[in-house]
Amino acid sequence: MKVKTILVSQPAPKTENSPYFDLSEKQKVKIDFVPFIHVEGVNAREVRSQKIDFSKYSAIILTSRNAVDNFFRIAEEMRFTVPDSMKYFCQSEAVAYYLQKYVVYRKRKIYVGTRTFAELTVLIKKYKDEKFLLPSSDKLKPIIPEMLDDLKINWDRAIMFKTVVSDLSDLENVFYDILVFFSPSGIDSLFKNFPNFKQNDTKIAVFGNSTIKAATEAGLKCNIQAPTPETPSMTMALEKFIIEKNKK
C-alpha cells in the first residue's frame, strides 16, 4: 500500500520553507498537522503556592518558548518588574531570539547554549553564585533536575504551565497512512482520545527514545524512527520510508 497521507501530531510549521512542505511536494503526499497536546498556563496563585518569590532570583533558565511566555506572563500577574540585571540562560538560539519579544536584547545579560541542555549546563556552571529559577511544564525530563543538582548550584523549579491532552474527536473517522509522534504525551493523547485504537495498517513514526518506549509500551509497532545516523530528522526518515514503500 502506497503512502498518500500523513498526520503530524504537532502544530503546522509557521515558516513557508519547512522541510515538511518540501516533502509533501516532492513525494506527492498529503500532510496534515494536528496538535495532540497543548499547553495551558497556571495562574499566579498556583506559582505562589510553590513558594516562589521572583525577587529572590538573579538568573532564569529558559528551555523553550513556552517557558519564556509563561515566565513573563506570571511576572506581570504578580506585578513583578523583572530587573535589568537579571541573567537569562537560554537552551538554544531560537529561545534566545524569542526572548526579544520581552526584553531589549543588547541591554540584557543573555547566555546561549547550542542545542542540548547538557551544553547549556557548561555556561551555568560558570555562574555558580547566582540563584537560578527554572520555569517549566508539569512534565519535565528527569535528566534536567539531575544535571542541575550535579552542578551544586542554588536553583528552584517553578511549574508555570501544564501539558494538556487535546480534543481529537474530529479525527474519529479519519484515517492516515502514517501517524507521527514526537513525545510520550502525544502517544498518551492518542489513547485517551481513542481508547480502542488499533494500529492495523497504519504506520507509526516516532522521534526520540522516550517516544519509542512509550509507543512500544502502548502496544504500537514503530515503523519509522528518528533520529538515526542515516536520518537525523523526522522528515528525512519519512522520505526514506515513503520512497521505499511507494517504489514497490
Tab-separated table of C-alpha atoms in Angstrom:
chain	number	residue	atom	x	y	z
A	1	MET	CA	0.000	0.000	0.000
A	2	LYS	CA	1.441	3.348	-1.073
A	3	VAL	CA	1.805	6.232	1.355
A	4	LYS	CA	-0.580	9.044	0.450
A	5	THR	CA	-1.497	10.696	3.766
A	6	ILE	CA	0.464	11.669	6.898
A	7	LEU	CA	-0.754	13.153	10.182
A	8	VAL	CA	1.850	15.028	12.235
A	9	SER	CA	0.810	15.389	15.896
A	10	GLN	CA	2.132	18.947	16.158
A	11	PRO	CA	1.004	22.435	15.112
A	12	ALA	CA	1.629	23.366	11.482
A	13	PRO	CA	5.026	24.999	10.812
A	14	LYS	CA	4.934	28.801	10.750
A	15	THR	CA	7.621	29.135	8.108
A	16	GLU	CA	6.996	28.553	4.413
A	17	ASN	CA	10.348	26.833	3.925
A	18	SER	CA	9.553	23.959	6.309
A	19	PRO	CA	11.008	20.611	5.161
A	20	TYR	CA	7.514	19.129	5.616
A	21	PHE	CA	6.198	21.263	2.752
A	22	ASP	CA	9.141	20.195	0.584
A	23	LEU	CA	8.444	16.555	1.474
A	24	SER	CA	4.763	16.915	0.593
A	25	GLU	CA	5.507	18.456	-2.797
A	26	LYS	CA	8.391	16.190	-3.696
A	27	GLN	CA	6.773	12.874	-2.717
A	28	LYS	CA	3.197	13.897	-3.619
A	29	VAL	CA	1.790	13.099	-0.164
A	30	LYS	CA	-0.833	14.998	1.847
A	31	ILE	CA	0.465	16.122	5.260
A	32	ASP	CA	-1.917	17.389	7.947
A	33	PHE	CA	-0.879	18.934	11.272
A	34	VAL	CA	-2.995	18.486	14.404
A	35	PRO	CA	-1.506	19.132	17.879
A	36	PHE	CA	-2.305	16.118	20.077
A	37	ILE	CA	-1.289	18.085	23.166
A	38	HIS	CA	-1.314	21.761	24.080
A	39	VAL	CA	-0.006	23.974	26.843
A	40	GLU	CA	-2.123	25.785	29.441
A	41	GLY	CA	-0.599	28.338	31.798
A	42	VAL	CA	-1.157	28.072	35.550
A	43	ASN	CA	-2.150	31.206	37.476
A	44	ALA	CA	-0.018	33.330	39.806
A	45	ARG	CA	-1.705	31.855	42.882
A	46	GLU	CA	-0.563	28.347	41.899
A	47	VAL	CA	3.003	29.613	41.417
A	48	ARG	CA	2.936	31.338	44.827
A	49	SER	CA	1.729	28.083	46.392
A	50	GLN	CA	5.037	26.560	45.222
A	51	LYS	CA	6.750	29.161	47.484
A	52	ILE	CA	8.256	31.002	44.525
A	53	ASP	CA	9.284	34.620	45.121
A	54	PHE	CA	10.693	36.152	41.915
A	55	SER	CA	12.650	38.800	43.822
A	56	LYS	CA	14.955	36.110	45.229
A	57	TYR	CA	16.333	35.033	41.840
A	58	SER	CA	19.173	36.555	39.852
A	59	ALA	CA	19.091	34.179	36.866
A	60	ILE	CA	16.426	32.416	34.793
A	61	ILE	CA	16.968	29.143	32.897
A	62	LEU	CA	14.812	29.053	29.746
A	63	THR	CA	14.443	25.790	27.836
A	64	SER	CA	11.570	26.689	25.483
A	65	ARG	CA	9.392	29.475	24.104
A	66	ASN	CA	6.608	28.328	26.411
A	67	ALA	CA	8.926	28.883	29.377
A	68	VAL	CA	9.671	32.424	28.137
A	69	ASP	CA	5.989	33.309	27.594
A	70	ASN	CA	4.826	31.946	30.922
A	71	PHE	CA	7.643	33.448	32.999
A	72	PHE	CA	6.823	36.948	31.784
A	73	ARG	CA	3.061	36.313	31.993
A	74	ILE	CA	3.326	35.264	35.653
A	75	ALA	CA	5.695	38.155	36.416
A	76	GLU	CA	3.066	40.541	35.059
A	77	GLU	CA	0.273	38.829	37.038
A	78	MET	CA	2.375	39.178	40.188
A	79	ARG	CA	3.135	42.825	39.308
A	80	PHE	CA	6.820	41.972	39.456
A	81	THR	CA	9.142	44.164	37.393
A	82	VAL	CA	11.940	41.972	36.085
A	83	PRO	CA	15.199	43.851	36.872
A	84	ASP	CA	17.603	44.792	34.090
A	85	SER	CA	20.300	42.902	35.998
A	86	MET	CA	18.510	39.542	35.536
A	87	LYS	CA	20.634	36.943	33.731
A	88	TYR	CA	18.978	34.674	31.147
A	89	PHE	CA	20.376	31.234	30.270
A	90	CYS	CA	18.708	30.044	27.046
A	91	GLN	CA	18.969	26.456	25.831
A	92	SER	CA	19.164	27.435	22.143
A	93	GLU	CA	19.465	30.385	19.800
A	94	ALA	CA	15.765	30.022	18.936
A	95	VAL	CA	14.791	30.518	22.606
A	96	ALA	CA	17.216	33.443	22.995
A	97	TYR	CA	15.866	35.084	19.843
A	98	TYR	CA	12.300	34.645	21.127
A	99	LEU	CA	13.301	36.391	24.363
A	100	GLN	CA	13.480	39.640	22.346
A	101	LYS	CA	9.689	39.690	22.468
A	102	TYR	CA	10.029	40.753	26.123
A	103	VAL	CA	13.454	42.356	26.639
A	104	VAL	CA	15.841	44.645	24.768
A	105	TYR	CA	18.354	42.014	23.769
A	106	ARG	CA	21.526	44.111	23.631
A	107	LYS	CA	20.892	45.548	27.103
A	108	ARG	CA	20.495	42.226	28.889
A	109	LYS	CA	22.841	39.515	30.122
A	110	ILE	CA	21.876	36.594	27.901
A	111	TYR	CA	23.844	33.354	27.690
A	112	VAL	CA	23.018	30.942	24.897
A	113	GLY	CA	23.598	27.195	24.650
A	114	THR	CA	23.983	25.468	21.311
A	115	ARG	CA	21.153	22.927	21.420
A	116	THR	CA	21.003	20.435	24.293
A	117	PHE	CA	20.506	21.099	27.997
A	118	ALA	CA	23.821	19.407	28.757
A	119	GLU	CA	25.568	22.024	26.608
A	120	LEU	CA	23.787	24.817	28.490
A	121	THR	CA	24.990	23.496	31.864
A	122	VAL	CA	28.578	24.321	30.820
A	123	LEU	CA	27.573	28.019	30.811
A	124	ILE	CA	25.515	27.761	34.008
A	125	LYS	CA	28.487	26.206	35.811
A	126	LYS	CA	30.477	29.422	35.296
A	127	TYR	CA	27.928	31.390	37.365
A	128	LYS	CA	27.600	29.226	40.478
A	129	ASP	CA	26.950	32.183	42.783
A	130	GLU	CA	23.658	33.092	41.098
A	131	LYS	CA	20.279	31.921	42.374
A	132	PHE	CA	18.559	30.213	39.432
A	133	LEU	CA	14.874	29.769	38.598
A	134	LEU	CA	13.751	27.138	36.093
A	135	PRO	CA	10.246	27.899	34.726
A	136	SER	CA	8.888	24.588	33.442
A	137	SER	CA	5.942	22.446	32.453
A	138	ASP	CA	4.448	19.901	34.845
A	139	LYS	CA	6.242	17.332	32.679
A	140	LEU	CA	9.999	17.766	32.846
A	141	LYS	CA	12.657	15.337	31.652
A	142	PRO	CA	14.196	13.832	34.856
A	143	ILE	CA	17.683	14.396	33.420
A	144	ILE	CA	17.302	18.201	33.717
A	145	PRO	CA	16.980	18.419	37.545
A	146	GLU	CA	19.655	15.722	37.831
A	147	MET	CA	22.105	17.818	35.794
A	148	LEU	CA	21.341	20.970	37.802
A	149	ASP	CA	21.806	19.128	41.100
A	150	ASP	CA	25.137	17.773	39.846
A	151	LEU	CA	26.315	21.360	39.302
A	152	LYS	CA	25.825	22.047	43.043
A	153	ILE	CA	24.080	25.349	42.286
A	154	ASN	CA	21.255	27.120	44.123
A	155	TRP	CA	18.181	26.580	41.965
A	156	ASP	CA	14.400	26.105	42.134
A	157	ARG	CA	11.838	24.801	39.703
A	158	ALA	CA	8.561	26.653	39.138
A	159	ILE	CA	5.737	24.859	37.329
A	160	MET	CA	4.210	27.645	35.234
A	161	PHE	CA	2.363	25.690	32.551
A	162	LYS	CA	0.862	22.256	32.045
A	163	THR	CA	0.792	19.838	29.137
A	164	VAL	CA	-2.841	19.009	28.380
A	165	VAL	CA	-4.407	16.383	26.096
A	166	SER	CA	-6.176	17.987	23.110
A	167	ASP	CA	-9.690	17.046	21.998
A	168	LEU	CA	-9.252	14.944	18.838
A	169	SER	CA	-12.889	13.926	18.343
A	170	ASP	CA	-12.820	15.457	14.826
A	171	LEU	CA	-10.390	12.709	13.801
A	172	GLU	CA	-12.578	9.821	14.943
A	173	ASN	CA	-13.436	8.601	11.440
A	174	VAL	CA	-10.369	9.920	9.640
A	175	PHE	CA	-7.583	7.527	8.710
A	176	TYR	CA	-3.970	8.236	7.753
A	177	ASP	CA	-1.237	6.032	6.316
A	178	ILE	CA	1.310	7.407	8.811
A	179	LEU	CA	0.923	8.964	12.284
A	180	VAL	CA	3.932	10.975	13.501
A	181	PHE	CA	4.742	11.418	17.216
A	182	PHE	CA	7.397	13.480	18.999
A	183	SER	CA	6.708	12.830	22.687
A	184	PRO	CA	5.237	10.277	25.098
A	185	SER	CA	2.462	12.836	25.755
A	186	GLY	CA	1.382	12.526	22.117
A	187	ILE	CA	1.042	8.742	22.482
A	188	ASP	CA	-0.873	9.274	25.730
A	189	SER	CA	-3.237	11.692	23.953
A	190	LEU	CA	-3.920	9.179	21.161
A	191	PHE	CA	-5.151	6.529	23.609
A	192	LYS	CA	-7.017	8.960	25.875
A	193	ASN	CA	-8.958	10.195	22.841
A	194	PHE	CA	-9.312	6.764	21.240
A	195	PRO	CA	-9.040	4.033	23.925
A	196	ASN	CA	-9.864	1.321	21.371
A	197	PHE	CA	-7.306	2.478	18.781
A	198	LYS	CA	-5.964	-0.389	16.651
A	199	GLN	CA	-2.887	0.197	14.527
A	200	ASN	CA	-3.826	-2.240	11.753
A	201	ASP	CA	-2.128	-0.974	8.538
A	202	THR	CA	-1.288	2.475	9.949
A	203	LYS	CA	2.449	3.118	10.157
A	204	ILE	CA	3.784	4.827	13.291
A	205	ALA	CA	6.688	7.293	13.100
A	206	VAL	CA	8.399	8.255	16.374
A	207	PHE	CA	11.098	10.746	17.318
A	208	GLY	CA	13.388	10.095	20.284
A	209	ASN	CA	13.973	7.176	22.623
A	210	SER	CA	11.342	8.192	25.183
A	211	THR	CA	8.673	8.322	22.438
A	212	ILE	CA	9.748	4.941	21.062
A	213	LYS	CA	9.494	3.482	24.584
A	214	ALA	CA	6.017	4.982	25.167
A	215	ALA	CA	4.734	3.765	21.791
A	216	THR	CA	6.100	0.244	22.313
A	217	GLU	CA	4.643	0.031	25.836
A	218	ALA	CA	1.282	1.107	24.403
A	219	GLY	CA	1.411	-1.867	22.039
A	220	LEU	CA	2.275	0.064	18.883
A	221	LYS	CA	4.777	-1.078	16.273
A	222	CYS	CA	7.271	1.705	15.448
A	223	ASN	CA	7.772	1.530	11.669
A	224	ILE	CA	9.773	4.756	11.302
A	225	GLN	CA	12.297	6.013	13.853
A	226	ALA	CA	14.378	9.163	14.128
A	227	PRO	CA	16.924	10.434	14.784
A	228	THR	CA	19.364	7.879	13.397
A	229	PRO	CA	22.831	8.419	11.871
A	230	GLU	CA	21.280	7.912	8.433
A	231	THR	CA	18.139	10.005	9.069
A	232	PRO	CA	18.814	12.653	11.752
A	233	SER	CA	15.480	14.434	11.174
A	234	MET	CA	11.897	13.174	11.066
A	235	THR	CA	11.339	14.487	7.524
A	236	MET	CA	14.393	12.564	6.294
A	237	ALA	CA	13.152	9.377	7.973
A	238	LEU	CA	9.687	9.843	6.452
A	239	GLU	CA	11.101	10.486	2.983
A	240	LYS	CA	13.292	7.379	3.107
A	241	PHE	CA	10.303	5.256	4.164
A	242	ILE	CA	7.978	6.768	1.521
A	243	ILE	CA	10.497	6.268	-1.309
A	244	GLU	CA	10.983	2.609	-0.349
A	245	LYS	CA	7.253	1.976	0.155
A	246	ASN	CA	5.993	3.759	-2.939
A	247	LYS	CA	8.596	2.125	-5.170
A	248	LYS	CA	7.048	-1.294	-4.670
